[in-house]
PDB file of C-alpha atoms in Angstrom:
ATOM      1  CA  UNK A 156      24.252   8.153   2.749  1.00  0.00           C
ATOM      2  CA  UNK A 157      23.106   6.903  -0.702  1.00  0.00           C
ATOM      3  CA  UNK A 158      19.758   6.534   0.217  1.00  0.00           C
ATOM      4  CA  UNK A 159      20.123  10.284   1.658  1.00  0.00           C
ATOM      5  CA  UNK A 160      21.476  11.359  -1.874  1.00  0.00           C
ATOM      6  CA  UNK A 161      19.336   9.569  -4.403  1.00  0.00           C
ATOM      7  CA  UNK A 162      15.306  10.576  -3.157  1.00  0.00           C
ATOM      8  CA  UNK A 163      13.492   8.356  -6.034  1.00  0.00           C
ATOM      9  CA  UNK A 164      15.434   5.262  -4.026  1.00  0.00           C
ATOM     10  CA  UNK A 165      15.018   6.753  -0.397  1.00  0.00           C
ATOM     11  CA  UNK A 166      11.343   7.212  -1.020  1.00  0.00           C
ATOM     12  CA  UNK A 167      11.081   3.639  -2.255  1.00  0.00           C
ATOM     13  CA  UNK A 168      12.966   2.139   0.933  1.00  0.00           C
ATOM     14  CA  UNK A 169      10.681   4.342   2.742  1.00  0.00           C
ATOM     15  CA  UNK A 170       7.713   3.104   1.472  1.00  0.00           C
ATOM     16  CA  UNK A 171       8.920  -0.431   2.041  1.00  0.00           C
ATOM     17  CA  UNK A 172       9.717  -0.077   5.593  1.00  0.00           C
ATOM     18  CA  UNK A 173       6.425   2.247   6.399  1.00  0.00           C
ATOM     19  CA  UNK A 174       4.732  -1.573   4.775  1.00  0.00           C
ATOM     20  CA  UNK A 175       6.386  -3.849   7.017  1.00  0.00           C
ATOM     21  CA  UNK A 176       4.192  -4.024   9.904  1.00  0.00           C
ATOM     22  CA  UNK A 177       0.872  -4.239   8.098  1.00  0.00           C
ATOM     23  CA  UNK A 178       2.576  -7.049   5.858  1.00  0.00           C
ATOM     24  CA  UNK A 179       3.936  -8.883   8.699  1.00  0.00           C
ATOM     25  CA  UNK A 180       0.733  -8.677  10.394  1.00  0.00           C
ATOM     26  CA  UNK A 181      -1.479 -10.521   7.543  1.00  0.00           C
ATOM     27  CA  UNK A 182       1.626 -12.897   7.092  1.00  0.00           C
ATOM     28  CA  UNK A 183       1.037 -13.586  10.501  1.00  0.00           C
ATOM     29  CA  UNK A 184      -2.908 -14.462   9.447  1.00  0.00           C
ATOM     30  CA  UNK A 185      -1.831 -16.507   6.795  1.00  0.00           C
ATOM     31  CA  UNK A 186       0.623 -18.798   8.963  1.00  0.00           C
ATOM     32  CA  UNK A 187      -2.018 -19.234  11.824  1.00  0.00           C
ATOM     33  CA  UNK A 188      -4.258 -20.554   9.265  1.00  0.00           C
ATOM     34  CA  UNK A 189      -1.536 -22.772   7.807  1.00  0.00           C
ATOM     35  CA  UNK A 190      -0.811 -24.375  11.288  1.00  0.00           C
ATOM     36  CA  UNK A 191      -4.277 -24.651  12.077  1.00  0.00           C
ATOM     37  CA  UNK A 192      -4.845 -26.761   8.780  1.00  0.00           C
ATOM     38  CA  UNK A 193      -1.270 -28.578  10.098  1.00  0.00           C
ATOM     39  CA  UNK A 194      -2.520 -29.660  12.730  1.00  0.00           C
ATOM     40  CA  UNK A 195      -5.916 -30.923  11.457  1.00  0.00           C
ATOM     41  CA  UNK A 196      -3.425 -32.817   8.659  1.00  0.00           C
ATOM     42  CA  UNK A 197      -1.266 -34.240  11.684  1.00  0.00           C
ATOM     43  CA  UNK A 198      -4.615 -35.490  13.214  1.00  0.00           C
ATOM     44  CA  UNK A 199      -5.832 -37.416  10.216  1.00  0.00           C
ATOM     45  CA  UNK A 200      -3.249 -38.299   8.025  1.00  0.00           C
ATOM     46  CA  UNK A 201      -0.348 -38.869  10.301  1.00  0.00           C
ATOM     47  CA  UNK A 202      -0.651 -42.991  10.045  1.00  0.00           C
ATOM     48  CA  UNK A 203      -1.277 -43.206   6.593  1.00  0.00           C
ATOM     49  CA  UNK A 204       0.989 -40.568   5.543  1.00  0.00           C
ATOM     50  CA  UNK A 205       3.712 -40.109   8.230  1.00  0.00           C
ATOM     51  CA  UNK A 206       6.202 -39.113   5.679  1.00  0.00           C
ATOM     52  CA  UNK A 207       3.961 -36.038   4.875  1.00  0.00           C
ATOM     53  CA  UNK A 208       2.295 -35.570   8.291  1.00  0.00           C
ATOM     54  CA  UNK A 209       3.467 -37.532  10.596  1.00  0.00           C
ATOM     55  CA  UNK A 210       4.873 -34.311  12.663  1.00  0.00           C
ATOM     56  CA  UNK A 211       3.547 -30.877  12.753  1.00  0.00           C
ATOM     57  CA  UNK A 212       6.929 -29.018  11.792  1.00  0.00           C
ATOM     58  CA  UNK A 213       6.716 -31.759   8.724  1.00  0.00           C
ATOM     59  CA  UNK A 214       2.930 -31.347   7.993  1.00  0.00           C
ATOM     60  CA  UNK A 215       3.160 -27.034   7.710  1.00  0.00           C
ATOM     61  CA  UNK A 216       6.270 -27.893   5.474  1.00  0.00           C
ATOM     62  CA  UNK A 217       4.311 -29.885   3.348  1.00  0.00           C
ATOM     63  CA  UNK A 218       0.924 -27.559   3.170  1.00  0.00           C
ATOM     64  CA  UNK A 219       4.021 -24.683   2.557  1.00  0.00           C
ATOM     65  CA  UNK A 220       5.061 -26.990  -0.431  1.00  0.00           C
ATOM     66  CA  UNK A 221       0.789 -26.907  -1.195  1.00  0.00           C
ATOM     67  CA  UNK A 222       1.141 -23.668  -1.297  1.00  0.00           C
ATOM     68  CA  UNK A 223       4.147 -22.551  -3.719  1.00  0.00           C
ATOM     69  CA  UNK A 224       2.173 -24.946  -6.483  1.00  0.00           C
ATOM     70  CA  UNK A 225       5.820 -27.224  -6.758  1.00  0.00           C
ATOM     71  CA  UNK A 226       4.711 -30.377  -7.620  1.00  0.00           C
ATOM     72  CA  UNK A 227       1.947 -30.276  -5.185  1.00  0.00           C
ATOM     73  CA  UNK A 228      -0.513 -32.221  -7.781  1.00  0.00           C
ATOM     74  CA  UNK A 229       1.319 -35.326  -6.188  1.00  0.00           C
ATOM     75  CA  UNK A 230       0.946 -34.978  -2.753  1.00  0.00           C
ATOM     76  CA  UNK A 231      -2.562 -34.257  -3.789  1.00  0.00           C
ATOM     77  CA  UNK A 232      -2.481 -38.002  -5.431  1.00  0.00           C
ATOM     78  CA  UNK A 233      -1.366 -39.515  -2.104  1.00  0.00           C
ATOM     79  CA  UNK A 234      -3.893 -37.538   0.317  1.00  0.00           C
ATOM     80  CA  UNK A 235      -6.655 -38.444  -1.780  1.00  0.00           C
ATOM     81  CA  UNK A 236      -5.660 -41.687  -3.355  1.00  0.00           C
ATOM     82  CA  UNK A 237      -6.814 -44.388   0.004  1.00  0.00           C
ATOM     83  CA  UNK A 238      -6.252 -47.989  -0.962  1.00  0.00           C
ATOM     84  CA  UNK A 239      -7.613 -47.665  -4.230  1.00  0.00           C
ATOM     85  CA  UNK A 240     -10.497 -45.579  -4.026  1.00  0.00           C
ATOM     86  CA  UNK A 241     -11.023 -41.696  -3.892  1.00  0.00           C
ATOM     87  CA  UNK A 242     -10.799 -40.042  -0.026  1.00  0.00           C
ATOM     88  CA  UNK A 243     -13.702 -37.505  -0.571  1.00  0.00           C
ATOM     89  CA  UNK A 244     -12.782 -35.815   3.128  1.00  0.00           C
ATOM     90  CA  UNK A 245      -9.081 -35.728   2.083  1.00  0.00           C
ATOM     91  CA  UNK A 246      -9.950 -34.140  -1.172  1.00  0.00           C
ATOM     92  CA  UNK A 247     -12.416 -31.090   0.339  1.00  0.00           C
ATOM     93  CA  UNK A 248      -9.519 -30.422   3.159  1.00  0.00           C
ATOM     94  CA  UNK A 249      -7.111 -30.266  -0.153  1.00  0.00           C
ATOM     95  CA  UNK A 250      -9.521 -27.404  -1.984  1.00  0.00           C
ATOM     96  CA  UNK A 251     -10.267 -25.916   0.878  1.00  0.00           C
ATOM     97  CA  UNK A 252      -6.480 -25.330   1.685  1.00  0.00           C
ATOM     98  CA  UNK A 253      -6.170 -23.968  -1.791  1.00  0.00           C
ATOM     99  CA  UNK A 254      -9.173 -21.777  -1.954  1.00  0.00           C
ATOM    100  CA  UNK A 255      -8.526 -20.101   1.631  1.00  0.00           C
ATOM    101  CA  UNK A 256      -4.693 -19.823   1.472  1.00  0.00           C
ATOM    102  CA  UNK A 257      -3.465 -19.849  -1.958  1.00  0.00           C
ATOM    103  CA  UNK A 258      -6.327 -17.945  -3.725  1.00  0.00           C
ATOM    104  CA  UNK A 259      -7.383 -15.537  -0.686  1.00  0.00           C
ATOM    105  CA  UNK A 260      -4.877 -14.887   2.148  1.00  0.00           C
ATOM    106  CA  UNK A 261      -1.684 -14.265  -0.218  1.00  0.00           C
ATOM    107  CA  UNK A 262      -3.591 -11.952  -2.636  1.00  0.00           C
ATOM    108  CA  UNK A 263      -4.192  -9.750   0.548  1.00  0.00           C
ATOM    109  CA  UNK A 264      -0.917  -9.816   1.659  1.00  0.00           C
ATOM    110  CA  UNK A 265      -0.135  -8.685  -1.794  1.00  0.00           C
ATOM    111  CA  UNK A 266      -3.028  -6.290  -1.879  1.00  0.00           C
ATOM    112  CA  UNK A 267      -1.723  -4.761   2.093  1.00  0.00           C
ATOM    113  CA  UNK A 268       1.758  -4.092   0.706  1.00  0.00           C
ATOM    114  CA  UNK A 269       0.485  -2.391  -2.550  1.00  0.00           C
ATOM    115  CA  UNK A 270      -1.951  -0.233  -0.446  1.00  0.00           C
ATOM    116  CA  UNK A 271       0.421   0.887   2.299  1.00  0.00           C
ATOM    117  CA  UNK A 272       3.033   1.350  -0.454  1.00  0.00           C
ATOM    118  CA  UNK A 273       1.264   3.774  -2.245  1.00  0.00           C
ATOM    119  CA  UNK A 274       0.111   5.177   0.719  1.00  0.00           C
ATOM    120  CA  UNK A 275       3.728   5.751   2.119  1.00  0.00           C
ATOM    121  CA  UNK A 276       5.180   6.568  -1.040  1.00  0.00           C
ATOM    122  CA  UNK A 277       2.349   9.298  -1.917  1.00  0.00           C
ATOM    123  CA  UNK A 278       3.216  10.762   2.089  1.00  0.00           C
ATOM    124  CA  UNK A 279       6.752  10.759   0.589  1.00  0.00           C
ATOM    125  CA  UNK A 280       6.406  12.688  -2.578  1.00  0.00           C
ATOM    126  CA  UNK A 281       4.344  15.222  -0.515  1.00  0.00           C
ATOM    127  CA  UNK A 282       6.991  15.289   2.023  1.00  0.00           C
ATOM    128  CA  UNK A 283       9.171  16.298  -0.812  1.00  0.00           C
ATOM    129  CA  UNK A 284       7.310  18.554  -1.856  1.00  0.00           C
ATOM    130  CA  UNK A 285       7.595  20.270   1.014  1.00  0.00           C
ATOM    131  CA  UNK A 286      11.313  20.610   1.662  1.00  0.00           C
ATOM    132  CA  UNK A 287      11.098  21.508  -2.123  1.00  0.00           C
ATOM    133  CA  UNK A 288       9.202  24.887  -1.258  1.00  0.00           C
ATOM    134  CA  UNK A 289      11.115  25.312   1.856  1.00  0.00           C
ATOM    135  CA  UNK A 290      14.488  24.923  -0.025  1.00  0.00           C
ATOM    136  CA  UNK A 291      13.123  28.019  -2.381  1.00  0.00           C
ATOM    137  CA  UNK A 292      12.010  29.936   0.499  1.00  0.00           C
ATOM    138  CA  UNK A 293      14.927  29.849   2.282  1.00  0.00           C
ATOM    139  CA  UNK A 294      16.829  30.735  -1.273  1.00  0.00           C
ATOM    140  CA  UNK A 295      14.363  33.857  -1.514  1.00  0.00           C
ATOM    141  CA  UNK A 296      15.479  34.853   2.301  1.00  0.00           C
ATOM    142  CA  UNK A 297      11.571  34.221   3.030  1.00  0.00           C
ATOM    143  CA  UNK A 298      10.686  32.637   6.562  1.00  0.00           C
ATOM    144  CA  UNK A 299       8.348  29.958   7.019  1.00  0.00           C
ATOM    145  CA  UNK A 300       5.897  32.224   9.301  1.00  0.00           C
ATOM    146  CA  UNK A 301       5.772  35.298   6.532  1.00  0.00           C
ATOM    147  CA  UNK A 302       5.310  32.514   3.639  1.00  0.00           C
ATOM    148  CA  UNK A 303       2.536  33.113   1.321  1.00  0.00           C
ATOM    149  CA  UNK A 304       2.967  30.475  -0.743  1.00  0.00           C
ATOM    150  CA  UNK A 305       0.023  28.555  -1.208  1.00  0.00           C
ATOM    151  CA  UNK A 306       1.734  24.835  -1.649  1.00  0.00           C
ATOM    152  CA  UNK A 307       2.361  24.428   2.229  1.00  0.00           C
ATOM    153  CA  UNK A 308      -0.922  24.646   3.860  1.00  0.00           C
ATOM    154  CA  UNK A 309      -2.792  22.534   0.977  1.00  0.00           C
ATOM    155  CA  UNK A 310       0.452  19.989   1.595  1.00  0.00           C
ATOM    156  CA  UNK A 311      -0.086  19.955   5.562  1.00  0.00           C
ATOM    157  CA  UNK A 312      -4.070  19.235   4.432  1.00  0.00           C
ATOM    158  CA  UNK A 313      -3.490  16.251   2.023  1.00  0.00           C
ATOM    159  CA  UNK A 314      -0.661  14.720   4.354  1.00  0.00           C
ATOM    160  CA  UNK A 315      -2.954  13.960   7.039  1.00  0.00           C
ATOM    161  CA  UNK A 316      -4.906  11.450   5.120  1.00  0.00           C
ATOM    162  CA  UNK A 317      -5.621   7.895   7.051  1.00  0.00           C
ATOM    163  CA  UNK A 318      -5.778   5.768   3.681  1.00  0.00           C
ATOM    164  CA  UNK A 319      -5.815   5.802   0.205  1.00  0.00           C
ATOM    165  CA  UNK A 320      -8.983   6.000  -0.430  1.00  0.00           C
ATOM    166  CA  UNK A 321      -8.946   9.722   2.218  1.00  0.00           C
ATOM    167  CA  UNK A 322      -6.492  10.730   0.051  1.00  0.00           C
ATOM    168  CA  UNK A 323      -8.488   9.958  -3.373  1.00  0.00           C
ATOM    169  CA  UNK A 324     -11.106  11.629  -1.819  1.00  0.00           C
ATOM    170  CA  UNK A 325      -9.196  15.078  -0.289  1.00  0.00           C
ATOM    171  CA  UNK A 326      -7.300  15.595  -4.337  1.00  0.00           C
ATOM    172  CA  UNK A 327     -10.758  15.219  -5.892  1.00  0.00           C
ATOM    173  CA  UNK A 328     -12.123  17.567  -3.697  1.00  0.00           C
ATOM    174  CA  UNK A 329      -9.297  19.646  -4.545  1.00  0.00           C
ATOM    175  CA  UNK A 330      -9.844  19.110  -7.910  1.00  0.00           C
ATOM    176  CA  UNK A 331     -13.094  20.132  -7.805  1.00  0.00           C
ATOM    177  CA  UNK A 332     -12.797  23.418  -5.901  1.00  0.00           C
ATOM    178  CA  UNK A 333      -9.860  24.420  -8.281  1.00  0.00           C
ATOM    179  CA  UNK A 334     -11.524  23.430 -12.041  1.00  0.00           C
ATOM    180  CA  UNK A 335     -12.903  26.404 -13.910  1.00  0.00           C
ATOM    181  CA  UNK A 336     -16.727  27.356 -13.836  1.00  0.00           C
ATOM    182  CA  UNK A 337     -17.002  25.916 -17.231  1.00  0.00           C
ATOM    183  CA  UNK A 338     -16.153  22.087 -16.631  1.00  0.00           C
ATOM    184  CA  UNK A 339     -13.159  22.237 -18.726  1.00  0.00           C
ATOM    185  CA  UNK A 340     -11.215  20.521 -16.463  1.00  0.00           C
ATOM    186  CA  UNK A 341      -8.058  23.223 -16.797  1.00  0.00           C
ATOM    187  CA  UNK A 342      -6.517  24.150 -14.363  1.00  0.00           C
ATOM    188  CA  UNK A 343      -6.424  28.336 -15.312  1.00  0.00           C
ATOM    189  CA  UNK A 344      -4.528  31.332 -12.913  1.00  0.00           C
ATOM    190  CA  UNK A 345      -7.997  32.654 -12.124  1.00  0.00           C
ATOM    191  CA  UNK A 346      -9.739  29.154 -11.504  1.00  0.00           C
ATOM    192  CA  UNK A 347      -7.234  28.111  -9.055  1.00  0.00           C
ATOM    193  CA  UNK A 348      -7.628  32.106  -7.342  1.00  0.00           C
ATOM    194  CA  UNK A 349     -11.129  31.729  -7.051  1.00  0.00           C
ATOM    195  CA  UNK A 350     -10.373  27.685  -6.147  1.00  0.00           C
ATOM    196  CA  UNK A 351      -7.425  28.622  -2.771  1.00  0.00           C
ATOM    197  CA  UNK A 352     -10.543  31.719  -1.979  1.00  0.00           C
ATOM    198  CA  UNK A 353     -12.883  29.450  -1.048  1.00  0.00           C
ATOM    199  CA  UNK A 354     -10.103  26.806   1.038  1.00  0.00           C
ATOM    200  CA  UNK A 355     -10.831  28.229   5.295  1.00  0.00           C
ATOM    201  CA  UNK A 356      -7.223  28.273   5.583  1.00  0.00           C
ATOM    202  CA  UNK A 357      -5.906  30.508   8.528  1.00  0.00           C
ATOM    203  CA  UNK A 358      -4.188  32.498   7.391  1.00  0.00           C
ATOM    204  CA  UNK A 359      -5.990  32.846   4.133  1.00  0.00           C
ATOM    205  CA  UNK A 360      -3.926  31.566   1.087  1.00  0.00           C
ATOM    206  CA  UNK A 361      -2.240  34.299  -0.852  1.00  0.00           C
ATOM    207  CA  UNK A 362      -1.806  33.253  -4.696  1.00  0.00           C
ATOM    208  CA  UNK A 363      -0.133  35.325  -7.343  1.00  0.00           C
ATOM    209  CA  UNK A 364       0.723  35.850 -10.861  1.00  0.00           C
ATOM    210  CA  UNK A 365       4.367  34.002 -10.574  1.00  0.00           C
ATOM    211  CA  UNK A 366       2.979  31.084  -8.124  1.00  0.00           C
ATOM    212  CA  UNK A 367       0.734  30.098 -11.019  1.00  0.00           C
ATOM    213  CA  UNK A 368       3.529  30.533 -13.379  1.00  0.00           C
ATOM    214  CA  UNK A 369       6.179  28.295 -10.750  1.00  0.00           C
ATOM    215  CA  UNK A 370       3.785  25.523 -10.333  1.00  0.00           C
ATOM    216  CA  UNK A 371       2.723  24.914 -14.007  1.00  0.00           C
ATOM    217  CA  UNK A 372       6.303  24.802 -15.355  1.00  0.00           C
TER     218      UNK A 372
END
């Protein structure tokens, strides 16, 4: 019931739970690739390290250790260190852990929750939108069918974008169709008339005077 209340706060659990199956899905990327590097570990290391290795439920704790950066400079010391002299194989297993888990793997899980989150959380704002104008229709005793605003069909165009980068793409194009002839990049009454005349919108978008004047408050 809060969430229903407060919409800044339902459209950011929104947005979070829209992200949780793309995020779980390249978590699930990153720990196949941490067991498959467990079990190479348990395969090499487990007699000289069986404290670190000697198991593979100990062995992808210890690479998940590797992987937070706590203290993991000393289990680096005992993989490579090998009765006094440098193990070369140890150390190139080590960096490549790093490199493909800890520098490439978690930045795209990062990256997949940022872009779904901004994807779901634009989706909201134009979902908003929407029961914004239908709120002020109803107030005005104006049916959805016998609407002329011009909000709701340009809404029902940008809301079926597939990424991001669609939706980047559909505004600009907006943008472009609504600028003034002169490339000043304001956004005038007769600009955006011209700008909804040439939209193939059926039925045909229908902007006035006190639409202008409503949206640019």
């Amino acid at each position: 019931r809060i969430f229903a209340r407060l919409r800044s706060l339902r459209m950011i659990v929104n947005s979070l739970t829209a992200s949780i199956v793309p995020v779980g899905n390249a978590f699930l990327v990153v720990a196949l690739v941490i067991c498959v590097y467990g079990i190479i570990c348990v395969q090499l290391y487990k007699e000289r390290l069986p404290e670190r290795f000697g198991r593979f439920s100990v062995s992808v704790f210890t690479l998940f250790k590797i992987t937070t950066f706590d203290n993991w400079s000393i289990i680096a010391d005992e993989l490579i260190q090998n009765d006094g002299s440098r193990d070369v194989g140890a150390a190139v297993l080590l960096c490549s852990y790093v490199v493909v888990v800890g520098w490439t793997l978690l930045p795209v899980v990062v990256a997949v929750l940022l872009d779904n989150f901004g994807a779901a959380s634009a989706q909201e704002k134009l979902r908003a939108l929407e029961q914004d104008e239908l709120r002020r229709m109803k107030r005005e005793g104006v049916s959805k069918a016998d609407s002329a605003s011009p909000i709701a069909p340009i809404l029902e165009h940008l809301a079926s974008f597939q990424n991001m980068t669609d939706l980047s793409r559909k505004i600009s194009t907006l943008f472009q169709f609504l600028v003034s002839e002169d490339k000043s990049s304001v956004l005038t009454y007769e600009a955006m008339y011209k700008g909804f005349k040439k939209f193939d919108f059926h039925p045909p978008i229908h902007f006035s005077v006190d639409d202008f004047e409503r949206m640019s408050r």
